Amino acid sequence: MEMEEKNPDPKYGESRKFDPNFKGPIHNRGCTDILCCILFILALLGYFAVGIIAWSQGDPRKVIYPTDSRGQFCGQAGTPLEKKPLLFYFNILKCASPLVLLEFQCPTTQLCVESCPNRHLTLIKAKVGNKDDQEYYKKYCKEGVDFTGLSPPEILKEGLCPAMLMPSKAFTRRCLPALATLKGGVVVVGNETTFDDGNSGTVNASDVLEASKKSNIAVEARQVAMRIFEDYTHSWHWILLGLVIAMVVSLIFIVLLRFLAGIMVWIMIILVILVIGYGIFHCYMEFASLKGEPGADVTIRDLGLQTDFSVYLQIRQTWLAFMIILAIVEFIIILLLIFLRKRIMIAIALIKEASRAVGHVMSSLFYPLLTFALLAVVIAYWAITAVFLSTSNEQVYKVFNTSVCPFSRETCNPKTFNSSNASLVCPDAECLFAFYGGETLYHKYLILFQFYNVFLFFWCANFVTALGQVTLSGAFASYYWAFKKPEDIPAYPIFSSLGRALRYHTGSLAFGSLILSLVQVIRVLLEYLDHKLKGAQNKFAKFLLSCLKCCFWCLEKCIKFLNRNAYIMIAIYGKNFCTAARDAFFLLMRNIIRVAVLDKVTDFLLFLGKLLIVGIVGIFSFFFFSGRIKAVEQAAPSLNYYWVPILTVVVGSYLIAHGFFSVYAMCVDTLFLCFLEDLERNDGSQERPYFMSQDLLTLLKKSNEDYKSMD
């Protein structure tokens, strides 16, 4: 049966010629892109070296424990400060200094203590008070303070004790004033608006509020992080259950797709429309129920950024925004289905063929587990290395003073400071811990190590993805080019394809992933610049940056598409990356209409399948964690932010569904390219028969009609 074909454009190369000896992936092949393979191995060795250096220099305790003025960790096990987990500021008012914004360190003595002060007391009152007051006050002074031998001015001059104590509470392991707001917006500390500062003056509670905000500027994010971590500890088993359910649903969907491809596709389409429709209905009901509620008409802009994200669900504008977004998505999907109604029938035939291929290569369904495991190793190595690199700085001490001093903010050594010239010229100056840094050769190039860590993370992650694509495409190509199925399908096609990819094409995979990684790193740098320029007034710079971000986003998508098809050609023919990319591109361009008619419509249907699984699991997790299912209301954990497990389950469900459907997507793409090759190599005659199934022959007839109508 000879099919009518359009004459291909000569600028996109010549069509494939008939080859009676070609029967699928070539086994007699050689190594490709050897130079890139060597470069990748050297880069990995350098990555391991950076990791070893970071692990030898870094100290993760710096992000766990607060640090006192001597650079010691409060509450660290096995140290003298083990029972002193909290950080106390001698003069919290100095934390309102602009220096905090520059060096994230308050210019005042900081001490590790067992508990925060719970009452107001000045040094003078403690000095003349009873023994209990003196012992209580000594807890917040440096060790070895002699209350009987020194006067209060001498104690303050030596910086041995704070001038006063005020009621405080532990917040992110720091003692901050116990602030409260009365009716009318009056700020109080321990029910007092003003109090004695210990130096014959008074302090306003509002000044303390401002200082507390500045002292906490470097740890506000930690508060949210700790609450999120707490939510994970309370709900991790329910999250795990939700992910298991997502995996079971995905597996059931894939199995049903194997036997009932046509019916399942239509069920999937209808359910996606219904799930999104229910989302619109639920958002409208929440929007309507908040009508007339106090504070519900506040806008998101007026509300600003809140650490308690549940506050946003109490205003009508949030639900209105959700409703509009879902309505737009619903409208777009329905519009696409209307315009693609004829193409969907054709795409279903390709999905049926992919189902048969997956059925004959069942081990392909489990290959994503290997990809997930390798990606988990890459992500874990990157994250651990990043933490150790960011904490591999040394303790830097600087001169802090209250009066004018020529040595102010200069680096100092606390062991020799009392005998130094700075101590003599500035009697009131102190050598205090400022921040972590360093001036060695290692510290000078620390930013380059961080950049190298990010770049190798992208390269390794893209390599793992490329390895999976080549492995799956090689296995499915073996299925397609087997004339008698399943007799001619080789044994263990996944293992055979994986072995060929690692043995011969590590360099080609490294080459393709390197190109993609370079573009992704540039995008990260553009995002960093965009973040830095948020407050800039130069509109031209913002416009140029937005254009660059858009261009590189498009470039990344194009490279991913070309890489994917190049890997398929590598798996089949065993050529180097550039040759395979050129052959794949020319093959697609010679059949550009079929690409639009078949391949992209099939991708859209598979995306709807992922959307359906995420929607089903997401809706059930929302009702469970928000306590809206009465039958299991008591089983739902008590959480700070119930959106944390919901978002985790939704993202995890999408990754799981994507893992299963990526097998189908790779199968469809591989079969599609083989299908195009089959058309060019053979004509359906007895001498040159097609390798495609009867369903694909029917698909070919229909696509040929579309192909001609679009000419």
XYZ file of C-alpha atoms in Angstrom:
711
model
C 0.000 0.000 0.000
C 1.824 3.090 -1.218
C 1.127 6.359 0.489
C 1.203 9.709 -1.222
C 3.895 11.930 0.209
C 4.819 15.546 -0.220
C 8.203 16.278 -1.778
C 10.392 17.331 1.107
C 12.114 20.663 1.053
C 15.736 19.969 -0.078
C 17.084 22.451 2.462
C 16.012 20.038 5.216
C 18.074 17.163 3.816
C 17.157 14.055 1.853
C 14.588 11.509 2.971
C 15.764 8.198 4.394
C 16.429 5.470 1.821
C 15.252 1.880 1.991
C 17.727 -0.375 3.820
C 16.835 -4.096 3.949
C 19.373 -4.656 6.773
C 17.987 -1.952 9.113
C 16.043 -3.553 11.966
C 16.063 -0.967 14.715
C 18.773 0.355 17.077
C 22.223 -0.329 15.651
C 24.326 -2.607 17.863
C 27.659 -2.148 16.074
C 28.433 1.412 17.201
C 31.372 3.376 18.593
C 31.955 5.951 21.323
C 30.705 9.469 20.552
C 31.759 12.940 21.765
C 34.775 11.567 23.648
C 36.180 15.023 24.465
C 32.957 16.035 26.192
C 32.969 12.730 28.072
C 36.473 13.479 29.384
C 35.434 17.043 30.273
C 32.398 15.734 32.180
C 34.507 13.247 34.141
C 37.020 15.983 35.042
C 34.158 18.281 36.072
C 32.772 15.539 38.335
C 36.201 15.020 39.915
C 36.390 18.784 40.506
C 32.884 18.676 41.991
C 33.943 15.964 44.435
C 37.027 18.032 45.333
C 34.856 21.091 46.036
C 32.598 18.938 48.199
C 35.542 17.544 50.196
C 36.980 21.038 50.731
C 33.573 22.384 51.780
C 32.970 19.493 54.186
C 36.394 20.003 55.768
C 35.930 23.779 56.147
C 32.182 24.120 56.743
C 30.246 23.956 59.978
C 26.426 23.535 59.685
C 26.069 24.404 63.371
C 26.301 28.058 62.324
C 22.816 27.866 60.801
C 21.385 25.888 63.742
C 22.697 27.629 66.865
C 22.831 31.377 67.669
C 26.329 32.739 68.292
C 27.467 34.915 71.200
C 29.984 37.778 71.078
C 32.888 35.338 71.330
C 31.671 33.279 68.393
C 30.552 30.360 70.593
C 27.407 28.375 69.801
C 24.577 28.647 72.332
C 23.105 25.306 73.383
C 25.557 23.117 71.462
C 25.808 19.640 72.940
C 29.153 18.687 74.467
C 30.233 22.288 75.211
C 30.127 24.442 78.369
C 27.181 26.300 76.808
C 25.085 23.154 76.349
C 22.587 24.278 79.004
C 22.505 27.858 77.733
C 20.518 27.634 74.471
C 19.286 31.260 74.325
C 21.035 34.433 73.139
C 20.696 37.564 75.304
C 21.449 41.136 74.096
C 23.031 43.540 76.616
C 21.395 46.577 74.981
C 18.610 45.669 72.573
C 18.217 49.347 71.609
C 21.535 49.232 69.731
C 19.973 46.691 67.392
C 18.078 49.585 65.808
C 21.424 50.722 64.341
C 21.781 50.680 60.515
C 24.809 48.436 61.086
C 22.392 45.538 61.561
C 21.276 45.893 57.938
C 24.899 45.860 56.742
C 26.417 43.068 58.842
C 23.375 41.303 60.357
C 24.897 41.697 63.800
C 23.844 43.961 66.676
C 26.682 46.249 67.913
C 26.206 45.145 71.523
C 27.534 42.364 73.730
C 25.636 39.092 73.277
C 25.601 36.340 75.858
C 24.339 32.732 75.977
C 21.872 32.261 78.859
C 19.685 29.494 80.283
C 16.465 31.511 80.253
C 15.277 34.972 79.298
C 14.703 37.642 81.984
C 11.083 37.771 83.129
C 11.053 41.080 85.013
C 12.402 44.621 84.812
C 15.509 45.282 86.907
C 18.373 47.803 86.659
C 21.999 47.210 87.597
C 21.845 49.876 90.329
C 18.763 48.308 91.938
C 20.364 44.867 91.797
C 23.573 46.247 93.334
C 21.815 47.744 96.346
C 19.182 45.027 96.513
C 19.128 41.694 98.312
C 21.249 38.665 97.495
C 18.528 37.060 95.348
C 18.413 40.112 93.066
C 22.197 40.059 92.681
C 22.286 36.319 91.869
C 19.450 36.783 89.393
C 21.242 39.687 87.694
C 24.563 37.790 87.518
C 22.919 35.252 85.177
C 22.954 37.939 82.481
C 26.512 39.185 83.104
C 29.847 37.913 81.923
C 31.440 35.195 84.032
C 33.452 36.254 87.093
C 31.687 39.575 87.764
C 32.441 40.871 91.297
C 29.336 42.731 92.481
C 30.896 43.618 95.806
C 34.265 44.949 94.601
C 33.107 47.040 91.595
C 30.712 49.953 91.401
C 27.936 50.071 88.740
C 29.827 52.677 86.603
C 32.923 50.475 86.637
C 30.906 47.389 85.695
C 29.269 49.245 82.797
C 32.587 50.740 81.677
C 34.170 47.270 81.490
C 31.074 45.976 79.673
C 30.584 43.198 82.209
C 26.822 43.561 82.704
C 23.853 45.160 80.965
C 22.508 48.424 82.397
C 19.049 46.929 82.760
C 16.944 43.819 82.254
C 13.465 43.850 80.782
C 10.774 41.166 80.492
C 11.669 39.038 77.456
C 10.505 35.940 75.616
C 12.474 33.370 73.645
C 11.968 33.835 69.912
C 14.072 31.809 67.426
C 16.451 31.107 70.340
C 16.903 34.814 71.063
C 15.673 36.810 74.043
C 13.527 39.604 72.659
C 11.351 42.034 74.666
C 7.917 40.718 75.614
C 6.085 43.270 73.499
C 2.320 43.668 73.384
C -0.149 46.145 71.917
C -3.081 47.451 73.950
C -6.288 48.916 72.559
C -5.567 52.103 70.708
C -2.207 50.837 69.434
C -0.239 51.551 72.634
C 2.956 49.451 72.730
C 3.925 48.004 76.124
C 6.710 45.822 77.514
C 5.616 43.880 80.561
C 2.521 46.123 80.871
C 4.716 49.260 81.003
C 5.027 51.945 78.318
C 8.232 53.494 79.753
C 10.828 52.272 82.236
C 14.206 53.088 83.774
C 17.186 52.339 81.505
C 19.669 52.073 84.383
C 21.528 55.237 83.321
C 19.249 57.883 84.894
C 17.053 57.906 81.790
C 13.842 56.375 80.485
C 13.149 54.114 77.530
C 9.957 54.158 75.461
C 8.412 50.793 74.615
C 7.969 51.841 70.972
C 11.774 52.283 70.713
C 12.201 48.749 71.968
C 9.739 47.538 69.309
C 11.823 49.094 66.531
C 15.036 47.606 67.937
C 13.432 44.174 68.220
C 12.417 44.290 64.566
C 15.955 45.173 63.495
C 17.549 42.540 65.740
C 15.319 39.922 64.177
C 15.746 40.964 60.548
C 18.154 38.107 59.831
C 15.978 35.450 61.468
C 12.399 36.322 60.483
C 12.519 33.718 57.733
C 13.711 31.147 60.267
C 10.462 31.563 62.221
C 8.410 30.574 59.185
C 10.866 27.781 58.377
C 10.613 26.363 61.899
C 6.804 26.415 61.776
C 6.870 24.687 58.401
C 9.328 22.111 59.776
C 7.018 21.573 62.749
C 4.094 21.004 60.381
C 6.133 18.425 58.494
C 6.935 16.550 61.721
C 3.207 16.375 62.537
C 1.950 15.463 59.073
C 4.754 13.552 57.338
C 2.988 10.184 57.589
C -0.191 11.662 56.088
C 1.868 13.292 53.328
C 3.505 9.931 52.643
C 0.068 8.314 52.489
C -1.103 10.973 50.015
C 1.925 10.336 47.795
C 1.323 6.582 47.934
C -2.291 7.185 46.881
C -1.029 9.350 44.002
C 1.321 6.544 42.959
C -1.484 3.951 43.090
C -3.857 6.190 41.121
C -1.148 6.840 38.509
C -0.372 3.131 38.191
C -4.056 2.214 37.873
C -4.484 4.920 35.254
C -1.498 3.627 33.255
C -2.732 0.023 33.431
C -6.239 1.029 32.309
C -4.698 3.112 29.542
C -2.931 -0.052 28.367
C -6.235 -1.899 27.768
C -8.811 0.913 27.363
C -6.829 3.737 25.765
C -9.711 5.304 23.810
C -12.255 5.144 26.647
C -9.730 6.333 29.255
C -8.743 9.370 27.189
C -12.364 10.541 26.945
C -12.996 9.814 30.636
C -9.835 11.773 31.424
C -10.994 14.772 29.365
C -14.448 14.827 30.980
C -13.068 14.417 34.532
C -10.527 17.236 34.061
C -13.338 19.580 33.019
C -15.464 18.455 35.998
C -12.610 18.774 38.541
C -11.708 22.304 37.412
C -15.426 23.152 37.309
C -15.791 22.019 40.911
C -12.792 24.178 41.825
C -14.542 27.204 40.316
C -17.742 26.361 42.222
C -15.889 25.947 45.537
C -14.041 29.261 45.099
C -17.350 30.999 44.373
C -18.976 29.515 47.495
C -16.047 30.661 49.660
C -16.177 34.094 48.007
C -19.913 34.397 48.667
C -19.680 33.124 52.275
C -17.211 35.904 53.195
C -19.589 38.640 52.076
C -20.253 41.000 54.963
C -17.613 39.390 57.204
C -15.412 41.894 59.128
C -12.131 42.488 57.289
C -13.057 40.252 54.347
C -13.011 43.167 51.888
C -9.374 44.029 52.622
C -7.229 43.786 49.485
C -4.122 41.613 49.182
C -2.034 44.737 48.569
C -3.299 46.335 51.796
C -2.650 43.112 53.713
C 0.974 42.944 52.579
C 3.276 39.998 53.220
C 2.132 37.871 56.169
C 3.962 34.877 57.652
C 0.597 33.303 58.522
C -0.614 32.504 55.012
C -4.027 31.343 56.233
C -4.851 35.044 56.701
C -5.114 35.385 52.922
C -7.909 32.793 52.855
C -10.007 35.068 55.080
C -10.358 37.791 52.438
C -12.673 37.688 49.408
C -10.097 38.912 46.895
C -8.030 35.723 47.300
C -10.947 33.448 46.380
C -11.930 35.781 43.550
C -8.403 35.505 42.117
C -8.478 31.696 42.402
C -11.883 31.601 40.716
C -10.750 33.792 37.804
C -7.569 31.750 37.267
C -9.491 28.443 37.236
C -12.148 29.893 34.920
C -9.458 30.995 32.443
C -7.835 27.532 32.554
C -11.233 25.875 32.031
C -12.032 28.150 29.088
C -8.661 27.493 27.415
C -8.991 23.712 27.792
C -12.539 23.661 26.380
C -11.488 25.919 23.507
C -8.549 23.633 22.660
C -10.758 20.550 22.789
C -13.240 22.139 20.370
C -10.569 23.051 17.835
C -8.656 19.762 18.230
C -11.662 17.419 18.196
C -10.586 15.727 14.926
C -6.938 15.544 15.947
C -7.847 13.880 19.259
C -9.197 10.812 17.449
C -5.937 10.535 15.537
C -3.832 11.029 18.676
C -5.757 8.278 20.490
C -4.476 5.774 17.907
C -0.899 6.810 18.706
C -1.581 6.446 22.444
C -2.988 2.950 21.806
C 0.222 2.005 20.016
C 2.246 3.476 22.901
C 0.152 1.371 25.304
C 1.085 -1.769 23.378
C 4.748 -0.804 23.477
C 4.633 -0.191 27.242
C 2.818 -3.518 27.628
C 5.648 -5.354 25.868
C 8.333 -3.380 27.790
C 6.746 -3.374 31.254
C 10.088 -2.740 32.962
C 9.947 0.784 31.483
C 7.288 1.712 34.072
C 9.821 1.164 36.855
C 12.692 3.035 35.222
C 11.497 6.440 36.616
C 12.339 5.058 40.085
C 16.001 4.916 39.047
C 15.774 8.460 37.666
C 14.169 9.688 40.908
C 16.884 7.979 42.972
C 19.724 9.487 40.909
C 18.118 12.941 40.997
C 17.685 12.615 44.774
C 21.430 11.893 45.097
C 22.286 14.906 42.905
C 19.961 17.229 44.849
C 21.195 15.957 48.227
C 24.867 16.386 47.249
C 24.210 19.901 45.965
C 22.237 20.940 49.064
C 24.763 19.530 51.555
C 27.678 21.083 49.670
C 25.866 24.439 49.515
C 25.262 24.392 53.294
C 28.886 23.525 54.057
C 30.179 26.168 51.629
C 27.951 28.854 53.155
C 29.131 27.933 56.668
C 32.830 27.521 55.894
C 33.749 31.070 56.909
C 35.868 31.980 59.916
C 34.842 34.103 62.885
C 35.498 37.786 62.218
C 35.708 40.171 65.191
C 35.415 43.953 64.925
C 35.791 46.955 67.190
C 32.478 48.257 68.543
C 32.310 51.496 70.519
C 29.868 54.076 71.843
C 32.047 57.198 71.422
C 34.133 58.449 68.496
C 36.972 56.018 67.788
C 39.425 55.879 64.851
C 39.492 52.052 65.082
C 35.680 51.700 64.854
C 34.572 48.646 62.836
C 38.152 47.525 62.226
C 39.025 43.831 62.502
C 40.450 42.837 65.891
C 41.629 39.838 67.893
C 39.685 39.326 71.157
C 42.657 37.567 72.811
C 45.054 40.490 72.348
C 42.570 43.372 72.208
C 43.007 44.521 75.837
C 46.725 45.071 75.253
C 46.322 46.616 71.790
C 46.545 50.279 70.793
C 42.811 50.382 69.999
C 41.973 49.547 73.617
C 44.168 52.381 74.877
C 42.872 55.015 72.431
C 39.218 53.968 72.849
C 38.662 52.828 76.459
C 34.964 52.134 75.909
C 35.551 49.998 72.789
C 35.026 46.227 72.706
C 36.238 43.491 70.369
C 33.044 41.589 69.539
C 32.116 38.844 67.124
C 30.706 40.498 63.967
C 30.057 37.842 61.319
C 31.533 34.862 59.532
C 34.015 35.610 56.770
C 37.685 35.253 56.003
C 40.624 36.627 54.074
C 42.398 33.414 53.017
C 42.737 32.263 49.397
C 39.889 29.800 49.974
C 37.537 32.506 51.233
C 38.402 34.829 48.337
C 37.243 32.201 45.836
C 34.302 30.981 47.913
C 31.752 32.654 45.612
C 33.280 30.774 42.647
C 32.894 27.488 44.516
C 29.228 28.315 45.125
C 28.754 29.082 41.429
C 30.530 25.851 40.466
C 28.246 23.942 42.833
C 25.130 25.402 41.168
C 26.443 24.828 37.638
C 27.412 21.184 38.281
C 24.024 20.627 39.907
C 22.282 21.646 36.687
C 24.712 19.638 34.558
C 24.349 16.444 36.618
C 20.553 16.757 36.881
C 20.230 17.258 33.121
C 22.600 14.337 32.490
C 20.434 12.020 34.618
C 17.330 13.152 32.702
C 19.115 12.646 29.361
C 20.225 9.157 30.398
C 16.607 8.232 31.109
C 15.425 9.585 27.769
C 18.059 7.691 25.756
C 17.413 4.474 27.691
C 13.634 4.561 27.187
C 13.821 5.651 23.551
C 16.254 2.822 22.751
C 13.903 0.251 24.310
C 10.799 1.560 22.528
C 12.656 1.832 19.208
C 13.524 -1.878 19.590
C 9.794 -2.559 19.919
C 8.814 -0.486 16.870
C 11.405 -1.946 14.494
C 10.596 -5.539 15.493
C 8.724 -6.821 12.419
C 7.158 -9.729 14.305
C 6.006 -8.574 17.731
C 6.828 -9.742 20.347
C 9.084 -12.455 18.867
C 11.622 -10.015 17.398
C 11.759 -7.751 20.483
C 15.155 -8.301 22.187
C 15.275 -9.680 25.714
C 15.674 -7.076 28.468
C 15.375 -4.047 26.147
C 15.718 -1.520 29.029
C 18.986 -3.005 30.313
C 20.378 -3.338 26.782
C 19.531 0.291 25.991
C 20.967 1.536 29.311
C 24.189 -0.362 28.694
C 24.573 1.108 25.188
C 23.923 4.627 26.478
C 26.542 4.437 29.246
C 29.135 2.544 27.207
C 29.025 4.535 23.983
C 27.181 7.816 24.501
C 28.139 9.298 27.889
C 29.923 12.087 26.012
C 26.898 12.882 23.836
C 24.601 12.984 26.871
C 27.087 15.247 28.667
C 27.271 17.503 25.584
C 23.509 17.955 25.316
C 23.069 18.481 29.058
C 25.980 20.964 29.107
C 24.311 23.194 26.497
C 21.049 23.133 28.439
C 22.838 23.803 31.752
C 24.588 26.897 30.372
C 21.229 28.399 29.398
C 19.697 27.517 32.784
C 22.592 29.115 34.691
C 22.189 32.283 32.610
C 18.494 32.294 33.536
C 19.401 31.984 37.224
C 21.791 34.947 36.909
C 19.068 36.998 35.184
C 16.637 36.176 37.996
C 19.276 37.253 40.521
C 19.792 40.560 38.681
C 16.035 41.055 38.497
C 15.801 40.554 42.265
C 18.580 43.088 42.848
C 16.980 45.657 40.509
C 13.506 45.482 42.043
C 13.961 48.814 43.743
C 15.709 50.452 40.787
C 14.046 53.313 38.941
C 15.655 52.652 35.550
C 12.703 51.406 33.499
C 14.843 50.714 30.429
C 17.050 48.331 32.445
C 13.956 46.541 33.747
C 12.519 46.274 30.228
C 15.804 44.935 28.831
C 16.080 42.419 31.653
C 12.490 41.239 31.069
C 13.222 40.766 27.355
C 16.356 38.763 28.133
C 14.476 36.570 30.607
C 11.771 35.899 28.016
C 14.319 35.107 25.263
C 16.314 32.690 27.401
C 13.119 31.004 28.608
C 12.155 30.361 24.971
C 15.708 29.231 24.186
C 15.619 26.728 27.056
C 12.341 25.252 25.779
C 13.739 24.949 22.235
C 16.929 23.270 23.459
C 14.936 20.790 25.569
C 12.824 19.898 22.520
C 15.872 19.472 20.257
C 17.796 17.500 22.906
C 14.901 15.108 23.434
C 14.655 14.250 19.737
C 18.448 14.151 19.364
C 18.620 11.553 22.158
C 16.081 9.400 20.294
C 18.250 9.475 17.167
C 21.347 8.681 19.277
C 19.563 5.665 20.762
C 18.640 4.398 17.277
C 21.687 5.199 15.120
C 24.493 5.729 17.658
C 25.739 8.996 16.105
C 27.288 11.961 17.928
C 25.111 14.661 19.446
C 25.398 17.306 16.712
C 24.711 14.853 13.880
C 21.786 13.297 15.746
C 20.323 16.745 16.546
C 20.605 17.793 12.893
C 19.013 14.555 11.608
C 16.150 14.805 14.133
C 15.530 18.469 13.317
C 15.510 17.854 9.550
C 13.230 14.836 9.942
C 10.741 16.889 11.962
C 10.911 19.823 9.533
C 10.236 17.506 6.589
C 7.068 16.436 8.444
C 6.236 19.656 10.299
C 2.465 19.387 9.734
C 2.333 15.875 11.173
C 4.281 17.124 14.207
C 1.572 19.718 14.856
C -1.300 17.332 14.047
C -0.179 14.289 16.042
C 2.708 14.742 18.446
C 1.658 17.957 20.189
C -1.986 16.885 20.513
C -0.839 13.655 22.170
C 1.345 15.631 24.574
C -1.679 17.768 25.447
C -3.791 14.683 26.243
C -1.064 13.220 28.459
C -0.784 16.580 30.256
C -4.520 16.422 30.986
C -3.938 12.997 32.551
C -1.316 14.441 34.913
C -3.628 17.360 35.679
C -6.452 14.958 36.548
C -4.358 12.938 39.020
C -3.019 16.096 40.688
C -6.542 17.565 40.874
C -8.077 14.459 42.468
C -5.329 14.015 45.077
C -5.131 17.781 45.706
C -8.871 18.148 46.382
C -8.937 15.231 48.830
C -5.807 16.502 50.645
C -7.366 19.993 50.916
C -10.522 18.660 52.552
C -8.545 16.365 54.869
C -5.876 18.768 56.140
C -8.308 21.674 56.471
C -10.526 19.463 58.677
C -13.591 19.661 56.414
C -14.221 15.908 56.285
C -16.262 15.218 59.418
C -15.602 11.459 59.401
C -11.818 11.941 59.778
C -11.780 15.370 61.414
C -10.190 14.005 64.605
C -7.453 12.220 62.641
C -6.311 15.394 60.844
C -3.166 16.845 62.506
C -3.141 20.281 64.147
C -0.979 22.508 61.939
C 0.335 26.071 61.779
C -0.146 26.225 57.998
C -2.397 23.521 56.577
C -1.304 24.537 53.082
C 2.180 23.085 53.763
C 1.185 19.391 53.514
C -1.382 20.198 50.799
C 1.217 21.905 48.627
C 3.706 19.105 49.311
C 1.180 16.441 48.304
C 0.174 18.380 45.170
C 3.777 18.919 44.038
C 4.717 15.330 44.930
C 1.655 13.984 43.099
C 2.598 15.941 39.994
C 6.171 14.592 40.116
C 4.892 11.022 40.566
C 2.330 11.396 37.775
C 4.965 13.043 35.602
C 7.300 10.113 36.280
C 4.751 7.552 35.069
C 3.451 9.659 32.180
C 6.987 10.593 31.114
C 7.381 6.952 30.103
C 4.311 7.290 27.893
C 5.476 10.670 26.567
C 8.915 9.261 25.697
C 7.258 6.246 24.105
C 4.975 8.472 21.986
C 7.882 10.694 20.869
C 10.048 7.674 19.995
C 7.262 5.906 18.097
C 6.465 9.149 16.292
C 10.030 9.605 15.030
C 10.232 5.930 14.092
C 6.874 6.326 12.360
C 8.258 9.214 10.271
C 11.385 7.212 9.465
C 9.224 4.252 8.471
C 7.289 6.456 6.044
C 10.468 7.602 4.356
C 12.190 4.207 4.259
C 9.287 2.031 3.139
C 6.214 2.236 0.904
C 3.998 -0.558 2.228
C 4.691 -2.923 -0.653
C 5.592 -6.575 -0.213
C 9.278 -5.777 -0.771
C 9.271 -2.703 1.474
C 6.568 -3.306 4.125
C 5.778 -0.879 6.909
C 6.805 -1.770 10.479
C 3.826 0.131 11.902
C 0.662 -1.528 13.218
C -2.734 -1.503 11.534
C -3.923 1.272 13.869
C -0.996 3.429 12.808
C -1.790 2.712 9.166
C -5.286 4.080 9.776
C -3.747 7.036 11.604
C -1.466 7.603 8.613
C -4.394 7.771 6.186
C -6.186 10.346 8.327
C -3.074 12.410 8.930
C -2.343 12.332 5.189
C -5.720 13.971 4.550
C -4.880 16.717 7.052
C -1.401 16.924 5.596
C -2.795 17.641 2.112
C -5.478 20.042 3.317
C -2.819 22.149 5.044
C -0.576 22.297 1.989
